[in-house]
Coordinates of C-alpha atoms and ligand atoms in Angstrom, one line a residue:
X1 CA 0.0 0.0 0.0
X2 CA 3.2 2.6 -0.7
X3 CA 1.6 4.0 -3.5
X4 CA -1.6 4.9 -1.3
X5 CA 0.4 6.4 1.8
X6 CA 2.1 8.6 -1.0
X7 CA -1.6 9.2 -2.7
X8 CA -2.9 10.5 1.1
X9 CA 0.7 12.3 1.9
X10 CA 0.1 14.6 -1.7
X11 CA -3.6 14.9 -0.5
X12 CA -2.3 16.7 3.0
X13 CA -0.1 18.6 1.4
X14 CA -2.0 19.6 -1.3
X15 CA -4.3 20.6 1.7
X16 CA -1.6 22.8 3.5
X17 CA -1.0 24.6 0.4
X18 CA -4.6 25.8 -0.2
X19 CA -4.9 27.2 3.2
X20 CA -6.6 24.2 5.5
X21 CA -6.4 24.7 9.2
X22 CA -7.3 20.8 9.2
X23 CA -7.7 17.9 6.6
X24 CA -7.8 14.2 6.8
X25 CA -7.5 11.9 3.9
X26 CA -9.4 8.2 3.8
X27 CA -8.5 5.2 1.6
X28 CA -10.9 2.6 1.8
X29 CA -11.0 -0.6 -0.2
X30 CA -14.5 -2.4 0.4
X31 CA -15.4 -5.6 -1.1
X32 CA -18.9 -7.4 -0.3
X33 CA -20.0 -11.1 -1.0
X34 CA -23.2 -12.2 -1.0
X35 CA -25.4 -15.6 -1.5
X36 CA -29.1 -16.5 -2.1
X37 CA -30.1 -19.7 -2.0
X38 CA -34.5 -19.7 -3.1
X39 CA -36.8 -22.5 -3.3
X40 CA -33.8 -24.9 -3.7
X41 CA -31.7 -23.5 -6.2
X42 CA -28.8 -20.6 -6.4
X43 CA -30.4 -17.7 -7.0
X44 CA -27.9 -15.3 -6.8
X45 CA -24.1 -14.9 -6.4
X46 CA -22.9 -11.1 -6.3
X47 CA -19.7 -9.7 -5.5
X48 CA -18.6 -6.2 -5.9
X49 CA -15.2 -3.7 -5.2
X50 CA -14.5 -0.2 -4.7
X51 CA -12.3 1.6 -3.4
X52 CA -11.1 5.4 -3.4
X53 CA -10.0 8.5 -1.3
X54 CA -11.8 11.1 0.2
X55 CA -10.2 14.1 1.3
X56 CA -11.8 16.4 3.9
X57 CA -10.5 19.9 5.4
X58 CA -11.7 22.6 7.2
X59 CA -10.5 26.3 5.7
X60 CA -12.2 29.7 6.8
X61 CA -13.8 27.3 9.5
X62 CA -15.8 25.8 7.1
X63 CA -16.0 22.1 6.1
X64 CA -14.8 21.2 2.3
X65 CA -15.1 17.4 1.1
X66 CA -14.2 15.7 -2.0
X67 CA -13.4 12.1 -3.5
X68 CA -11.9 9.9 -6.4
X69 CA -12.1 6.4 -7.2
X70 CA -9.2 7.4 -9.5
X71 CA -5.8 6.5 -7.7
X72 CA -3.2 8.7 -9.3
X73 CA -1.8 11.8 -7.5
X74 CA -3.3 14.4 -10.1
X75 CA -6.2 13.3 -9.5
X76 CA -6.0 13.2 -5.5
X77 CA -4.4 16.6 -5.8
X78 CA -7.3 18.0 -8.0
X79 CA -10.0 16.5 -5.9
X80 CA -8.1 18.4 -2.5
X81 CA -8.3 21.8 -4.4
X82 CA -12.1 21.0 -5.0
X83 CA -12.4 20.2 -1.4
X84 CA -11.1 23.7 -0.6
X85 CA -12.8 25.5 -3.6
X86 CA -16.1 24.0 -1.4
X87 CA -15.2 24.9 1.9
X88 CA -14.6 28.6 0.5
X89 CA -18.1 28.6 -0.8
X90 CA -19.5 26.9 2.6
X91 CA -17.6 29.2 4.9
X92 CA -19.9 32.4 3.3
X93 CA -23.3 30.8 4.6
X94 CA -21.8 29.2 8.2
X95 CA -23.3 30.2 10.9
X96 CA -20.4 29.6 13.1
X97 CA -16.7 28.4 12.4
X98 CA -16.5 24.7 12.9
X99 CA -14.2 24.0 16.1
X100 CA -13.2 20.4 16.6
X101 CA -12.1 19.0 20.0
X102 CA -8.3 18.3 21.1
X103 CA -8.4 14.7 20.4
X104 CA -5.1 13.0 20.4
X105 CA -3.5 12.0 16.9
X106 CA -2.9 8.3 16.9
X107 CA -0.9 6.4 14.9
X108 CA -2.2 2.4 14.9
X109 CA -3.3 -0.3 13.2
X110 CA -6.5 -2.4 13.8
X111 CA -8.1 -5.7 12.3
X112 CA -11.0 -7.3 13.3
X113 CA -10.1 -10.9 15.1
X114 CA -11.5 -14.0 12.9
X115 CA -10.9 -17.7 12.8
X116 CA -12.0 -18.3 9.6
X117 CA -11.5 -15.7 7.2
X118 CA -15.0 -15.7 5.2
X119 CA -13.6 -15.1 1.8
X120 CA -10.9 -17.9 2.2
X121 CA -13.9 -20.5 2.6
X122 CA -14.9 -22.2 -0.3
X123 CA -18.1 -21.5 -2.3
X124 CA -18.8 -25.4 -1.8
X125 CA -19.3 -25.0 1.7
X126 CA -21.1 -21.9 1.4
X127 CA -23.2 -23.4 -0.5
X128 CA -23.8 -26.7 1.6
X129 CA -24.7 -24.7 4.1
X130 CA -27.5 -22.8 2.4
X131 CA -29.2 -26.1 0.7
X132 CA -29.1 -27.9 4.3
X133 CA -30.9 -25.1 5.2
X134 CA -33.2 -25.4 2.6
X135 CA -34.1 -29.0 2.9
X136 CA -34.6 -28.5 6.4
X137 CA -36.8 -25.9 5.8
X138 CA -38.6 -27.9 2.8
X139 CA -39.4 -30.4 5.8
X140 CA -42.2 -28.4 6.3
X141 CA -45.2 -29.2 4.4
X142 CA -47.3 -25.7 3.2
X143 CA -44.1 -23.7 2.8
X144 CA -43.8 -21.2 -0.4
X145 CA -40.8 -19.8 -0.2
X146 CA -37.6 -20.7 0.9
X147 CA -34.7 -18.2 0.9
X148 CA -31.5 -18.4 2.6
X149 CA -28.5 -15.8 2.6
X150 CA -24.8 -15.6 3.2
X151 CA -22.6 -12.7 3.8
X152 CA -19.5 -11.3 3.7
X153 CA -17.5 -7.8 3.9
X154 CA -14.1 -6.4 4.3
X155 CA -12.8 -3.1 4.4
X156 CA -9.6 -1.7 4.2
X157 CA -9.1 1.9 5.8
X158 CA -5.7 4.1 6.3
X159 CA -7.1 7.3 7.4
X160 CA -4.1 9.8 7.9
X161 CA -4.7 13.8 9.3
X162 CA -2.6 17.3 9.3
X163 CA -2.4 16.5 12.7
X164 CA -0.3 13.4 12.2
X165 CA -2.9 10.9 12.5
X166 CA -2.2 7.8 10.7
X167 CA -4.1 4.4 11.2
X168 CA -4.7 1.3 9.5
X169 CA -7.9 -0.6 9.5
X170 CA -9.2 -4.0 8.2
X171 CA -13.0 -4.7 8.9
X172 CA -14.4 -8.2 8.3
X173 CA -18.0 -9.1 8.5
X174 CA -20.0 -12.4 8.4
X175 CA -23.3 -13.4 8.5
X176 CA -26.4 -15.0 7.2
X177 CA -30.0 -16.3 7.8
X178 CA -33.3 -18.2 6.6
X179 CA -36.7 -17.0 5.8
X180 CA -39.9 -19.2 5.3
X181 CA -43.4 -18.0 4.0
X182 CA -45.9 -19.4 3.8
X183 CA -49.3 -18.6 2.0
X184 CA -53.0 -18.5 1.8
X185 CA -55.8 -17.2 -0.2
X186 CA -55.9 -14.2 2.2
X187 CA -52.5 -13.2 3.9
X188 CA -49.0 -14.7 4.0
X189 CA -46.9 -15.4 7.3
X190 CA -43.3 -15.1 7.2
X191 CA -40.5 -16.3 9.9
X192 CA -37.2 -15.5 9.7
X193 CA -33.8 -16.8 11.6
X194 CA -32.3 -16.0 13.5
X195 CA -33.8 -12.3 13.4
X196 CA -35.3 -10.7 10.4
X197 CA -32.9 -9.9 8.1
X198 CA -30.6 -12.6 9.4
X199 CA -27.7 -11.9 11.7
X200 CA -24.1 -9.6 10.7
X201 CA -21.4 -9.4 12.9
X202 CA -17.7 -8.4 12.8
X203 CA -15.9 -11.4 12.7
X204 CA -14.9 -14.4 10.6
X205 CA -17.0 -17.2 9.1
X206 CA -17.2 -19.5 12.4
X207 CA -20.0 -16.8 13.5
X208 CA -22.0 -18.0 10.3
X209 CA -21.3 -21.9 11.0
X210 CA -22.6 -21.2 14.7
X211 CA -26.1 -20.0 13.5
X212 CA -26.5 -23.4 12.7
X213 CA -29.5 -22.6 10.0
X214 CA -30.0 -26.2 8.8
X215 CA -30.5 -26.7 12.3
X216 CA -33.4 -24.4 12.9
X217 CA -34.9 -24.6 9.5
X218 CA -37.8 -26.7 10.0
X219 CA -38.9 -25.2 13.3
X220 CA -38.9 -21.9 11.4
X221 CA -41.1 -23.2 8.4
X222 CA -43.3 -24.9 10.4
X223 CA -44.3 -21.4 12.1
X224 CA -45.1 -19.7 9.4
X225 CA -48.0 -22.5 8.0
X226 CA -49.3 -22.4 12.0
X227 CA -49.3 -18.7 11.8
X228 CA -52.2 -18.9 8.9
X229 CA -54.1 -20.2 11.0
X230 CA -53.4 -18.7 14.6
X231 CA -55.3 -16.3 16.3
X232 CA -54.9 -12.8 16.1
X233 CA -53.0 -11.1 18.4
X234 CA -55.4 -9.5 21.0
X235 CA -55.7 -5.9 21.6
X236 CA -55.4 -4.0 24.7
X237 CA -53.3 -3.3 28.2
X238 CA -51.0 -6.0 28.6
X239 CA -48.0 -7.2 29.7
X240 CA -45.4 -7.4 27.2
X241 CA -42.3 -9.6 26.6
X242 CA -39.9 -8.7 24.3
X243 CA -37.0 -11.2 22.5
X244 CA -33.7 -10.0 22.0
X245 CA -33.6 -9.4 18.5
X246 CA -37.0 -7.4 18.5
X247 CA -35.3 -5.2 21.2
X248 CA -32.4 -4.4 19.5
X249 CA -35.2 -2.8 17.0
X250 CA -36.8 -1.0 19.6
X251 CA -33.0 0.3 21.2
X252 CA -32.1 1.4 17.9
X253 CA -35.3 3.4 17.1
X254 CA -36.1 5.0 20.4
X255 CA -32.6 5.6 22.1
X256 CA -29.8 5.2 19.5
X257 CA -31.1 7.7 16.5
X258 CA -32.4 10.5 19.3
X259 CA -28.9 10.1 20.9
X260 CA -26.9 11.3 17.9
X261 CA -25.9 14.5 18.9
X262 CA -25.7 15.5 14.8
X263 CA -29.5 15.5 15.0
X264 CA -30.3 17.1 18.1
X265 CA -28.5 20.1 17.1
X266 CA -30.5 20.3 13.7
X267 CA -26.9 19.3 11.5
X268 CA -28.6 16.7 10.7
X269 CA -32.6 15.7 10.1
X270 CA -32.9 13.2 7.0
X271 CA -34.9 10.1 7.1
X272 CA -35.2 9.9 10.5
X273 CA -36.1 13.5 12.0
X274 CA -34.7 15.3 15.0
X275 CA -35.0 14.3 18.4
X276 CA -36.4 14.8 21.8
X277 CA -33.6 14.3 23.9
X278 CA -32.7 18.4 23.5
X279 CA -29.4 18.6 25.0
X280 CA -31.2 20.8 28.3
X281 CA -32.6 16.8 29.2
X282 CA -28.6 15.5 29.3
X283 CA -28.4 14.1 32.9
X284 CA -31.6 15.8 33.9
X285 CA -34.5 13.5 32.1
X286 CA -35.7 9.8 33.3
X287 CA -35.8 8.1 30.5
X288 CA -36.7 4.5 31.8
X289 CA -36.9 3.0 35.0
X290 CA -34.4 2.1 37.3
X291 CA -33.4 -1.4 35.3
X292 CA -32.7 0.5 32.2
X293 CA -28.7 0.5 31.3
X294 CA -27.6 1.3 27.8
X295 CA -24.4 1.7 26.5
X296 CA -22.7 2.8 23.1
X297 CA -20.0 0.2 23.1
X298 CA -17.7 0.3 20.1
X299 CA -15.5 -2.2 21.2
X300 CA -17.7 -4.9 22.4
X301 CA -16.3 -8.0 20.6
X302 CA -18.3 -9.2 17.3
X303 CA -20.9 -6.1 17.1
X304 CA -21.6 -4.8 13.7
X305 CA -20.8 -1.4 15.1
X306 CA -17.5 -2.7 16.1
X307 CA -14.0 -1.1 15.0
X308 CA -10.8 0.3 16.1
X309 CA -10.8 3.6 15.7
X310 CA -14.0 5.9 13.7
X311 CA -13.1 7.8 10.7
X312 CA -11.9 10.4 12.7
X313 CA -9.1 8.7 14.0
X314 CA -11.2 8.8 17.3
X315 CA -10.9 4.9 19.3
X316 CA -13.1 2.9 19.8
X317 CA -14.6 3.6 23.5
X318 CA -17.6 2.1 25.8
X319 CA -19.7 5.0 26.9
X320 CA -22.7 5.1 29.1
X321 CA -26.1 6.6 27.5
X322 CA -28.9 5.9 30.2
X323 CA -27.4 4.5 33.5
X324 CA -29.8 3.6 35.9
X325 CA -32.9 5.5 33.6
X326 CA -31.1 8.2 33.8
X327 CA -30.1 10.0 30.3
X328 CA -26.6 10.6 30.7
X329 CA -24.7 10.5 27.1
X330 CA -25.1 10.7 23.2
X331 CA -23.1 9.7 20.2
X332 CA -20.6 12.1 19.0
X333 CA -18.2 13.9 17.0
X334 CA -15.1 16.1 17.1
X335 CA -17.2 18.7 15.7
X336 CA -20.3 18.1 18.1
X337 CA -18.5 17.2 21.2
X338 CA -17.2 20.3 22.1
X339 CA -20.4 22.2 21.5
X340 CA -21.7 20.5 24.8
X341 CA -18.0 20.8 26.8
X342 CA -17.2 16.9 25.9
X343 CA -14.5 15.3 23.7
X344 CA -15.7 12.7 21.1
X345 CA -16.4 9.5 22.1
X346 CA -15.5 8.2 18.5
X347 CA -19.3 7.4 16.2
X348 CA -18.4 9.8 13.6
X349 CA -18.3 7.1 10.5
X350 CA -18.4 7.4 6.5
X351 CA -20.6 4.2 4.2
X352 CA -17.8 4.7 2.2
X353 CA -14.5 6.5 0.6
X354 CA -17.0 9.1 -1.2
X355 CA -18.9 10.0 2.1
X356 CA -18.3 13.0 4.7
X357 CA -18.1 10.8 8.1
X358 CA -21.1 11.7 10.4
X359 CA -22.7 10.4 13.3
X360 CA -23.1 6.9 13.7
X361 CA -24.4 4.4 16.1
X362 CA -21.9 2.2 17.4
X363 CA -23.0 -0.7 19.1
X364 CA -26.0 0.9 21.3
X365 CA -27.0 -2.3 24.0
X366 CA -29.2 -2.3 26.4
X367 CA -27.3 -4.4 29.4
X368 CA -28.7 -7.6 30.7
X369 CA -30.6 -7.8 33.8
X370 CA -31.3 -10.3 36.6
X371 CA -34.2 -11.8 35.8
X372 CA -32.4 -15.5 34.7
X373 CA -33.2 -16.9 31.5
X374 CA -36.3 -16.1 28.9
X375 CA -37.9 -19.5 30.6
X376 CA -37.8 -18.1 33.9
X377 CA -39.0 -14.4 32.8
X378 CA -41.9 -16.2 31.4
X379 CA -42.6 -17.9 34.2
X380 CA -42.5 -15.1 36.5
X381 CA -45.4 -13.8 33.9
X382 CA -48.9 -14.3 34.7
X383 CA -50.9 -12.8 32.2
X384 CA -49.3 -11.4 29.1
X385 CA -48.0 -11.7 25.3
X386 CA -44.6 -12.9 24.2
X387 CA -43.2 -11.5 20.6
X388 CA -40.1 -12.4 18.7
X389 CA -39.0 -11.0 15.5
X390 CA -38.9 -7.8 13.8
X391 CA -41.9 -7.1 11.0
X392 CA -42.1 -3.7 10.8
X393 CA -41.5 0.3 12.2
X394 CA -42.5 3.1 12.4
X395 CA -41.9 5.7 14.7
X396 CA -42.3 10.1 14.9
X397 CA -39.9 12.5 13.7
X398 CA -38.6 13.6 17.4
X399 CA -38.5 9.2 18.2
X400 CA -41.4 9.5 20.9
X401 CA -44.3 7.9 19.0
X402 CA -43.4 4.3 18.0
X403 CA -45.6 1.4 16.6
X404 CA -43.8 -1.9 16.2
X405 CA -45.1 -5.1 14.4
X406 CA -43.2 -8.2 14.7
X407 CA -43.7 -12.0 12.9
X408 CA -44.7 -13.9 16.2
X409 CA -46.5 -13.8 19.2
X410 CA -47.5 -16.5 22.3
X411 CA -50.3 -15.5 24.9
X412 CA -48.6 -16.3 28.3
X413 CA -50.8 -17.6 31.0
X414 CA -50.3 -18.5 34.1
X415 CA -46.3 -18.5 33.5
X416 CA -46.4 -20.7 30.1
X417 CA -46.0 -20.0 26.9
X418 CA -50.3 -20.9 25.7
X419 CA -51.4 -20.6 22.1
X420 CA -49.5 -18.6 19.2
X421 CA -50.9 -14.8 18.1
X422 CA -50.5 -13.7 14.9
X423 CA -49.3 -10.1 13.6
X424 CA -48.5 -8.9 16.8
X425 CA -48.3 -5.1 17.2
X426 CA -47.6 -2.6 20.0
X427 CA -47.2 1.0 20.7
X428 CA -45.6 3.4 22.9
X429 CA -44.3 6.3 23.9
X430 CA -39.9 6.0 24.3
X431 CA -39.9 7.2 28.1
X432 CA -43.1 5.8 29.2
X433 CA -42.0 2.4 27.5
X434 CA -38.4 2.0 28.9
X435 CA -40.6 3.8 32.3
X436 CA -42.4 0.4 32.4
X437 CA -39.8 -1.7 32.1
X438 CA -39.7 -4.4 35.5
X439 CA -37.7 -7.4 34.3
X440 CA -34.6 -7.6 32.1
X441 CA -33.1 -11.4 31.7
X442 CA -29.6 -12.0 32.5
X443 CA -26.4 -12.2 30.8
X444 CA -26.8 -15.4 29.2
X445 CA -29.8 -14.6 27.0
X446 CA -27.8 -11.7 26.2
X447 CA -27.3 -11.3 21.9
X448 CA -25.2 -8.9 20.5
X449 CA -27.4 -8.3 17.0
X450 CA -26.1 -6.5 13.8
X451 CA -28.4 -3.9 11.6
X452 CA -26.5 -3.2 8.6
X453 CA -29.4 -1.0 7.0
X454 CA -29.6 1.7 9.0
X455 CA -30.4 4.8 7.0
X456 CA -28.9 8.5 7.8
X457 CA -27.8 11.2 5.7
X458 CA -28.4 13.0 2.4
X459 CA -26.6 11.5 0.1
X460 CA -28.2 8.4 1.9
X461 CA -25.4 6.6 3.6
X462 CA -26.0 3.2 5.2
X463 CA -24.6 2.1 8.6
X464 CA -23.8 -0.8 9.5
X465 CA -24.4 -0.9 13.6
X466 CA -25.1 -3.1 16.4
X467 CA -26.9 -3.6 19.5
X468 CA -27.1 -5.6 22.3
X469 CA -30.1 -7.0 24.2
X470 CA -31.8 -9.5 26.4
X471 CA -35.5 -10.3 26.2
X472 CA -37.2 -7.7 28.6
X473 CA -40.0 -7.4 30.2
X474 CA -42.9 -4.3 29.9
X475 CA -46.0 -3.6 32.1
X476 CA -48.9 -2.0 30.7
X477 CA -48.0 -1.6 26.8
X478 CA -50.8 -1.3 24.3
X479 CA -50.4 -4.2 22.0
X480 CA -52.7 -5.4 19.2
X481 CA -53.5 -1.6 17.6
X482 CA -54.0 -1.2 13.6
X483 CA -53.3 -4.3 11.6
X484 CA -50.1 -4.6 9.4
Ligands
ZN501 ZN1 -31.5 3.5 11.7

């Protein structure tokens, strides 16, 4: 990689000489892999490479950003003068000059840890996997469709900064999952494994082989016929228990896009709105009950939101956003921090080499709790409703209004699990929900989930992010409203 230390040394330079008080310069190299396995047969095989440099500086305290997929030092060098022909141009209509905090330069090198390298593993065994899947899914008898998907990614980063900054990256990801529907004349029912969407991590293939999908194939299948026919999923008060994978949903909706500090200072309102934790509520507003713990944990091993260092040359650090219901913390930049009197605690991220890094969830978990395992939570449970996998979202511009449907529900009576529900939906409103929170199970039902769609910015850049989360436990939740 000389040739692209040189590219990103003529890019700072080139900075310097135009006048930047600041300016960082990104390579990344990212190449995806990706398998669907339908109905019994390969339906498709994709894999894709890119890779470039974006160079950012600030000049007149304004921001100026540019990029090329073109990997000669002209090019680098023109791309830099564009960057600072921009920030000219910005620094007429800023409000205020751009200040970013006193973070250290570091000078590292990081790569995710992996066993199995997914990309070394042959397509045979890929493919094994996803038509053992299958079969076992096909076990089933009034399955549709069938679909099962692997994944890989790796990305290759050296980020370098005027302030003598210079770190190496290498991201790997891996992951996959199932999906069964089934159909009738009126509606179709769909289960998914392990969570909708599957499951991404940071890490090497032996996180796909532990999914064991063959192994949960059938099971899966055979819910979505007996959904058809189930009940519908009653409406009303109720006591609510919520799997892991659903609550990563509901952590990432109602606490991890109003925590980016981006958006609560109206920088930032695309696709998902603003926010209403106003930075006057830091440390002052309850936002769930005592039980409530979440973190933004960049470092936990195997998240999606997992890395060494953000694209600021910030590391990776564990910070606390609600302890003990109390709001204490939000995602941040260099540029944001300081607005509030903190340093960046490192979630300022770009998709790619032709993005402007902004504010990104890390890996935003709720922690674990006491109350033993899911069993035991249930049958603490008298009267309630039980519902596992995300369906569908939707939730306000500020993240206080939230409706959730998910793909399967159980009545529990009497501390058992009684007869399935179908198109299970509740509502809520975020500090009134996390408020009514009494039971959180313990560190062994505890999943650390990936969501690599998560939507911000404009141009649309997707984030790939994480959260953790045991199956909790809510009193009081309206559940069954509008049918989706
Ligand atoms: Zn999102």
């Amino acid at each position: 990689m000389s040739g692209v230390q040189e590219l990103i040394d003529a890019a700072l330079d080139a900075a310097r000489r135009a006048g930047a008080t600041y300016a960082d310069a990104r390579y990344v190299e990212r190449q995806t892999e990706g398998l669907t396995v339908k109905n019994g047969a390969l339906e498709a095989a994709e894999s894709d490479t890119s890779a470039g440099i974006g160079v950012r500086l600030l000049l007149d305290g304004a921001w100026g950003f540019s990029s090329t997929s073109r990997l000669e030092r002209t090019d680098v060098e023109r791309v830099t003068r564009e960057a600072a022909a921009i920030a000219r141009a910005s620094s007429v209509a800023r409000r205020a000059p751009v200040v970013l905090d006193a973070a250290r330069p570091v000078v590292a090198t990081y790569r995710t840890p992996v066993e199995e390298d997914p990309f070394s593993v042959p397509l045979d065994d890929k493919l094994r996997i996803l038509f053992e899947a299958d079969a076992a899914m096909a076990r089933a008898r009034g399955v549709t469709v069938r679909e099962g998907t692997l994944h890989a990614g790796r990305e290759r980063k050296i980020f370098a900064s005027t302030e003598g900054a210079r770190i190496e990256q290498e991201i790997i990801e891996a992951g996959g999952g199932i999906e069964a529907t089934a159909v009738s004349e009126s509606e179709s029912q769909q289960r998914s494994y392990p969570a909708a969407g599957g499951q991404l991590v940071t890490g090497g293939f032996e996180a796909v082989r532990a999914l064991d999908l063959a192994g949960h194939g059938e099971e899966i299948a055979e819910q979505s016929v007996a959904l058809l026919t189930a009940a519908q999923c009653p409406a009303g008060s109720m006591t609510l228990i919520v799997e892991s994978s659903q609550m990563a949903l509901q952590v990432h909706e109602s606490c991890g896009h109003p925590i980016e500090l981006d958006r609560v200072l109206g920088m930032e309102a695309s696709f998902a709105g603003t926010s209403f934790l106003t930075t006057d509520k830091l440390d002052q507003l309850q936002y769930g009950s005592p039980l409530v713990n979440i973190d933004a944990d960049a470092t936990a091993p195997r998240g999606l939101g997992t890395f060494g260092f953000d694209d600021e040359g910030v590391p990776a650090q564990n910070v606390p956003i609600v302890s003990a219901g109390r709001f204490v913390g939000y995602l941040t930049s260099r540029e944001t921090a300081p607005i509030i009197g903190r340093q960046s605690m490192g979630s300022s991220r770009a998709w790619s080499w032709n993005r402007i890094p902004i504010i990104r969830m890390t890996n935003v978990n709720l922690r674990p709790g006491t109350a033993g395992s899911l069993g035991d939570l249930i049958a603490d449970t008298d009267d309630g409703l039980f519902i596992s996998t995300n369906k569908s979202w939707s939730i306000d511009d500020r993240r206080l209004n939230f409706q959730f449907g998910t793909q399967l529900g159980w009545r529990v009576r009497n501390g058992r699990l009684a007869e399935m529900v179908k198109n299970p939906t509740y509502t809520g409103i975020t500090p009134r929900f996390w408020g009514s929170c009494d039971a959180i199970c313990s560190p062994e039902e505890w999943r650390l989930w990936g969501v690599p769609n998560c939507g911000k910015g404009e141009p649309m850049q997707t984030g790939h992010v994480g959260h953790g989360a045991a199956p909790a436990r809510f009193r009081n939740v309206q559940v069954g409203v509008g049918r989706w």
